[in-house]
Amino acid sequence: MEEEEGEMKKLGCYGGKVRVLEWETEAGAAEETMLLWGIQQPTLSKQNGFVSHSSLQLRLDACGQSLSILQSPSSLGKPGVTGAVMWDSGVVLGKFLEHAVDLGMLVLQGKKVVELGSGCGLVGCIAALLGAQVVLTDLPDRLRLLKKNVETNLKHGVRGSAAVKELTWGNDPDKDLVESPPDYGSDVIYSEGAVVDLLDTLLQLCGSRTTVFLTGELRNDTVLECFLEAAVKDFVIGRVDQSQWHPEYCSARVVMYILVKK
């Protein structure tokens, strides 16, 4: 078993303590990814433990409601398309938000949340049910499915609100997103080619009090290493230990970080 390093402290608006990544050498990102693979051994656990890419919908209980998230499995064959189906990392993040709010570690009521790469919209829907004013964003060709899921799952018992907007990473966001920085942001990382554009968008959107929650699937250490190496230049990064996740929604194939702007 590898040994954990890094100071445990609170970061951003999250009430729990996270393991802050502090590197003394340029090899820090590589060491973090090697540590994760050593601790969690993702290849030994089941892939897609909480989702099914062959199903047309995912059912999930959250915030006292039974959510029904539509998917488009046929779209998976298109190059670069990942947002047409749910991934474990999205389920883990959504249930983490619910769990953190239940424990009093996180307050979403009345807070502005921007979700990047919303895909099927599960995380944004859960945030809205928890009281947040959510803007779910994705590429133009993903918005139809995203809007359908928002409309279907946020008819009743919604303490917050949800709006769907087009946003391509690397492009200038709408003025209303930039002029009033969000309290929270959420995101899922998935490809090395998207890292630069993602960080560019995060830097444009984040204010000094914005807390970013980010999850990723441990399927490609190069993508994670690339992201961490670039992100640490502008953000303080903390890894959220699985002991703080929803106890029924943990996965050795998923990692979660919190980022705040330096």
mmCIF file of N, CA, C and O in Angstrom, residues 103-150:
data_model
loop_
_atom_site.group_PDB
_atom_site.id
_atom_site.type_symbol
_atom_site.label_atom_id
_atom_site.label_comp_id
_atom_site.label_asym_id
_atom_site.label_seq_id
_atom_site.Cartn_x
_atom_site.Cartn_y
_atom_site.Cartn_z
ATOM 1 N N LEU A 103 -25.017 16.284 5.658
ATOM 2 C CA LEU A 103 -24.116 16.319 6.819
ATOM 3 C C LEU A 103 -23.792 17.743 7.274
ATOM 4 O O LEU A 103 -23.102 17.928 8.272
ATOM 5 N N GLY A 104 -24.271 18.733 6.531
ATOM 6 C CA GLY A 104 -23.972 20.118 6.871
ATOM 7 C C GLY A 104 -22.589 20.565 6.452
ATOM 8 O O GLY A 104 -22.092 21.603 6.908
ATOM 9 N N MET A 105 -21.947 19.787 5.592
ATOM 10 C CA MET A 105 -20.610 20.129 5.104
ATOM 11 C C MET A 105 -20.661 21.084 3.912
ATOM 12 O O MET A 105 -19.639 21.647 3.514
ATOM 13 N N LEU A 106 -21.843 21.253 3.342
ATOM 14 C CA LEU A 106 -21.981 22.036 2.123
ATOM 15 C C LEU A 106 -23.347 22.712 2.132
ATOM 16 O O LEU A 106 -24.348 22.092 2.512
ATOM 17 N N VAL A 107 -23.390 23.970 1.716
ATOM 18 C CA VAL A 107 -24.652 24.701 1.601
ATOM 19 C C VAL A 107 -24.855 25.081 0.141
ATOM 20 O O VAL A 107 -24.053 25.809 -0.439
ATOM 21 N N LEU A 108 -25.921 24.571 -0.459
ATOM 22 C CA LEU A 108 -26.230 24.899 -1.848
ATOM 23 C C LEU A 108 -27.472 25.773 -1.978
ATOM 24 O O LEU A 108 -27.700 26.355 -3.038
ATOM 25 N N GLN A 109 -28.252 25.876 -0.917
ATOM 26 C CA GLN A 109 -29.473 26.674 -0.964
ATOM 27 C C GLN A 109 -29.167 28.126 -1.349
ATOM 28 O O GLN A 109 -28.401 28.805 -0.677
ATOM 29 N N GLY A 110 -29.729 28.568 -2.479
ATOM 30 C CA GLY A 110 -29.556 29.953 -2.917
ATOM 31 C C GLY A 110 -28.220 30.256 -3.560
ATOM 32 O O GLY A 110 -27.967 31.392 -3.958
ATOM 33 N N LYS A 111 -27.350 29.259 -3.699
ATOM 34 C CA LYS A 111 -26.030 29.481 -4.279
ATOM 35 C C LYS A 111 -26.075 29.334 -5.802
ATOM 36 O O LYS A 111 -26.871 28.591 -6.351
ATOM 37 N N LYS A 112 -25.199 30.057 -6.480
ATOM 38 C CA LYS A 112 -25.105 29.964 -7.936
ATOM 39 C C LYS A 112 -24.129 28.860 -8.304
ATOM 40 O O LYS A 112 -22.976 28.857 -7.869
ATOM 41 N N VAL A 113 -24.594 27.917 -9.116
ATOM 42 C CA VAL A 113 -23.777 26.785 -9.538
ATOM 43 C C VAL A 113 -23.730 26.734 -11.060
ATOM 44 O O VAL A 113 -24.765 26.843 -11.717
ATOM 45 N N VAL A 114 -22.542 26.598 -11.606
ATOM 46 C CA VAL A 114 -22.375 26.388 -13.049
ATOM 47 C C VAL A 114 -21.751 25.013 -13.245
ATOM 48 O O VAL A 114 -20.699 24.723 -12.685
ATOM 49 N N GLU A 115 -22.432 24.179 -14.032
ATOM 50 C CA GLU A 115 -21.897 22.855 -14.334
ATOM 51 C C GLU A 115 -21.344 22.849 -15.748
ATOM 52 O O GLU A 115 -22.035 23.211 -16.699
ATOM 53 N N LEU A 116 -20.085 22.443 -15.876
ATOM 54 C CA LEU A 116 -19.434 22.368 -17.183
ATOM 55 C C LEU A 116 -19.498 20.935 -17.709
ATOM 56 O O LEU A 116 -19.235 19.998 -16.974
ATOM 57 N N GLY A 117 -19.837 20.796 -18.982
ATOM 58 C CA GLY A 117 -19.944 19.458 -19.550
ATOM 59 C C GLY A 117 -21.026 18.664 -18.860
ATOM 60 O O GLY A 117 -20.791 17.545 -18.393
ATOM 61 N N SER A 118 -22.242 19.228 -18.805
ATOM 62 C CA SER A 118 -23.323 18.615 -18.025
ATOM 63 C C SER A 118 -23.758 17.257 -18.550
ATOM 64 O O SER A 118 -24.290 16.436 -17.790
ATOM 65 N N GLY A 119 -23.565 17.006 -19.852
ATOM 66 C CA GLY A 119 -23.956 15.709 -20.394
ATOM 67 C C GLY A 119 -25.436 15.453 -20.261
ATOM 68 O O GLY A 119 -26.266 16.193 -20.780
ATOM 69 N N CYS A 120 -25.792 14.417 -19.498
ATOM 70 C CA CYS A 120 -27.195 14.068 -19.297
ATOM 71 C C CYS A 120 -27.857 14.887 -18.189
ATOM 72 O O CYS A 120 -29.073 14.834 -18.024
ATOM 73 N N GLY A 121 -27.054 15.612 -17.399
ATOM 74 C CA GLY A 121 -27.622 16.577 -16.461
ATOM 75 C C GLY A 121 -27.900 16.095 -15.051
ATOM 76 O O GLY A 121 -28.518 16.822 -14.269
ATOM 77 N N LEU A 122 -27.436 14.909 -14.675
ATOM 78 C CA LEU A 122 -27.743 14.387 -13.346
ATOM 79 C C LEU A 122 -27.229 15.292 -12.221
ATOM 80 O O LEU A 122 -27.972 15.629 -11.297
ATOM 81 N N VAL A 123 -25.969 15.686 -12.295
ATOM 82 C CA VAL A 123 -25.364 16.477 -11.214
ATOM 83 C C VAL A 123 -26.085 17.819 -11.061
ATOM 84 O O VAL A 123 -26.407 18.254 -9.948
ATOM 85 N N GLY A 124 -26.365 18.482 -12.183
ATOM 86 C CA GLY A 124 -27.064 19.759 -12.129
ATOM 87 C C GLY A 124 -28.464 19.626 -11.564
ATOM 88 O O GLY A 124 -28.921 20.489 -10.800
ATOM 89 N N CYS A 125 -29.164 18.554 -11.912
ATOM 90 C CA CYS A 125 -30.512 18.326 -11.387
ATOM 91 C C CYS A 125 -30.475 18.128 -9.873
ATOM 92 O O CYS A 125 -31.303 18.683 -9.135
ATOM 93 N N ILE A 126 -29.513 17.349 -9.387
ATOM 94 C CA ILE A 126 -29.389 17.140 -7.944
ATOM 95 C C ILE A 126 -29.074 18.451 -7.237
ATOM 96 O O ILE A 126 -29.646 18.757 -6.180
ATOM 97 N N ALA A 127 -28.180 19.264 -7.816
ATOM 98 C CA ALA A 127 -27.835 20.554 -7.207
ATOM 99 C C ALA A 127 -29.068 21.456 -7.117
ATOM 100 O O ALA A 127 -29.273 22.153 -6.118
ATOM 101 N N ALA A 128 -29.907 21.452 -8.153
ATOM 102 C CA ALA A 128 -31.131 22.264 -8.141
ATOM 103 C C ALA A 128 -32.099 21.755 -7.075
ATOM 104 O O ALA A 128 -32.746 22.545 -6.380
ATOM 105 N N LEU A 129 -32.220 20.433 -6.927
ATOM 106 C CA LEU A 129 -33.082 19.863 -5.892
ATOM 107 C C LEU A 129 -32.574 20.224 -4.499
ATOM 108 O O LEU A 129 -33.354 20.287 -3.544
ATOM 109 N N LEU A 130 -31.283 20.476 -4.382
ATOM 110 C CA LEU A 130 -30.684 20.853 -3.100
ATOM 111 C C LEU A 130 -30.740 22.366 -2.857
ATOM 112 O O LEU A 130 -30.192 22.851 -1.868
ATOM 113 N N GLY A 131 -31.382 23.102 -3.789
ATOM 114 C CA GLY A 131 -31.618 24.526 -3.554
ATOM 115 C C GLY A 131 -30.759 25.487 -4.334
ATOM 116 O O GLY A 131 -30.890 26.701 -4.184
ATOM 117 N N ALA A 132 -29.865 24.991 -5.187
ATOM 118 C CA ALA A 132 -28.962 25.866 -5.930
ATOM 119 C C ALA A 132 -29.643 26.477 -7.152
ATOM 120 O O ALA A 132 -30.599 25.918 -7.697
ATOM 121 N N GLN A 133 -29.127 27.627 -7.584
ATOM 122 C CA GLN A 133 -29.530 28.255 -8.845
ATOM 123 C C GLN A 133 -28.525 27.767 -9.889
ATOM 124 O O GLN A 133 -27.423 28.289 -9.987
ATOM 125 N N VAL A 134 -28.903 26.765 -10.647
ATOM 126 C CA VAL A 134 -27.951 26.020 -11.476
ATOM 127 C C VAL A 134 -28.041 26.431 -12.942
ATOM 128 O O VAL A 134 -29.131 26.584 -13.493
ATOM 129 N N VAL A 135 -26.873 26.582 -13.550
ATOM 130 C CA VAL A 135 -26.778 26.730 -15.004
ATOM 131 C C VAL A 135 -26.025 25.510 -15.517
ATOM 132 O O VAL A 135 -24.851 25.310 -15.199
ATOM 133 N N LEU A 136 -26.724 24.674 -16.273
ATOM 134 C CA LEU A 136 -26.109 23.473 -16.846
ATOM 135 C C LEU A 136 -25.637 23.803 -18.252
ATOM 136 O O LEU A 136 -26.398 24.352 -19.059
ATOM 137 N N THR A 137 -24.388 23.494 -18.569
ATOM 138 C CA THR A 137 -23.833 23.880 -19.872
ATOM 139 C C THR A 137 -23.228 22.679 -20.597
ATOM 140 O O THR A 137 -22.743 21.730 -19.976
ATOM 141 N N ASP A 138 -23.263 22.750 -21.926
ATOM 142 C CA ASP A 138 -22.619 21.727 -22.741
ATOM 143 C C ASP A 138 -22.565 22.216 -24.181
ATOM 144 O O ASP A 138 -23.003 23.335 -24.493
ATOM 145 N N LEU A 139 -22.050 21.372 -25.061
ATOM 146 C CA LEU A 139 -21.935 21.703 -26.479
ATOM 147 C C LEU A 139 -23.324 21.766 -27.128
ATOM 148 O O LEU A 139 -24.271 21.143 -26.636
ATOM 149 N N PRO A 140 -23.449 22.479 -28.245
ATOM 150 C CA PRO A 140 -24.761 22.666 -28.889
ATOM 151 C C PRO A 140 -25.503 21.369 -29.184
ATOM 152 O O PRO A 140 -26.716 21.287 -28.965
ATOM 153 N N ASP A 141 -24.791 20.344 -29.643
ATOM 154 C CA ASP A 141 -25.475 19.105 -30.029
ATOM 155 C C ASP A 141 -25.862 18.233 -28.837
ATOM 156 O O ASP A 141 -26.492 17.191 -29.006
ATOM 157 N N ARG A 142 -25.509 18.658 -27.612
ATOM 158 C CA ARG A 142 -25.882 17.896 -26.417
ATOM 159 C C ARG A 142 -27.091 18.503 -25.697
ATOM 160 O O ARG A 142 -27.607 17.916 -24.754
ATOM 161 N N LEU A 143 -27.517 19.687 -26.123
ATOM 162 C CA LEU A 143 -28.492 20.438 -25.338
ATOM 163 C C LEU A 143 -29.902 19.842 -25.365
ATOM 164 O O LEU A 143 -30.649 19.983 -24.407
ATOM 165 N N ARG A 144 -30.274 19.199 -26.473
ATOM 166 C CA ARG A 144 -31.625 18.660 -26.558
ATOM 167 C C ARG A 144 -31.870 17.603 -25.476
ATOM 168 O O ARG A 144 -32.894 17.645 -24.765
ATOM 169 N N LEU A 145 -30.954 16.647 -25.361
ATOM 170 C CA LEU A 145 -31.072 15.617 -24.335
ATOM 171 C C LEU A 145 -30.990 16.220 -22.944
ATOM 172 O O LEU A 145 -31.743 15.838 -22.036
ATOM 173 N N LEU A 146 -30.091 17.170 -22.772
ATOM 174 C CA LEU A 146 -29.913 17.824 -21.482
ATOM 175 C C LEU A 146 -31.193 18.540 -21.045
ATOM 176 O O LEU A 146 -31.650 18.399 -19.902
ATOM 177 N N LYS A 147 -31.788 19.306 -21.948
ATOM 178 C CA LYS A 147 -33.029 20.021 -21.627
ATOM 179 C C LYS A 147 -34.155 19.055 -21.284
ATOM 180 O O LYS A 147 -34.948 19.303 -20.367
ATOM 181 N N LYS A 148 -34.240 17.956 -22.022
ATOM 182 C CA LYS A 148 -35.276 16.960 -21.760
ATOM 183 C C LYS A 148 -35.159 16.401 -20.349
ATOM 184 O O LYS A 148 -36.169 16.252 -19.631
ATOM 185 N N ASN A 149 -33.949 16.098 -19.921
ATOM 186 C CA ASN A 149 -33.750 15.548 -18.582
ATOM 187 C C ASN A 149 -34.042 16.568 -17.491
ATOM 188 O O ASN A 149 -34.591 16.221 -16.439
ATOM 189 N N VAL A 150 -33.696 17.819 -17.730
ATOM 190 C CA VAL A 150 -33.996 18.877 -16.760
ATOM 191 C C VAL A 150 -35.511 19.044 -16.617
ATOM 192 O O VAL A 150 -36.054 19.108 -15.508
#
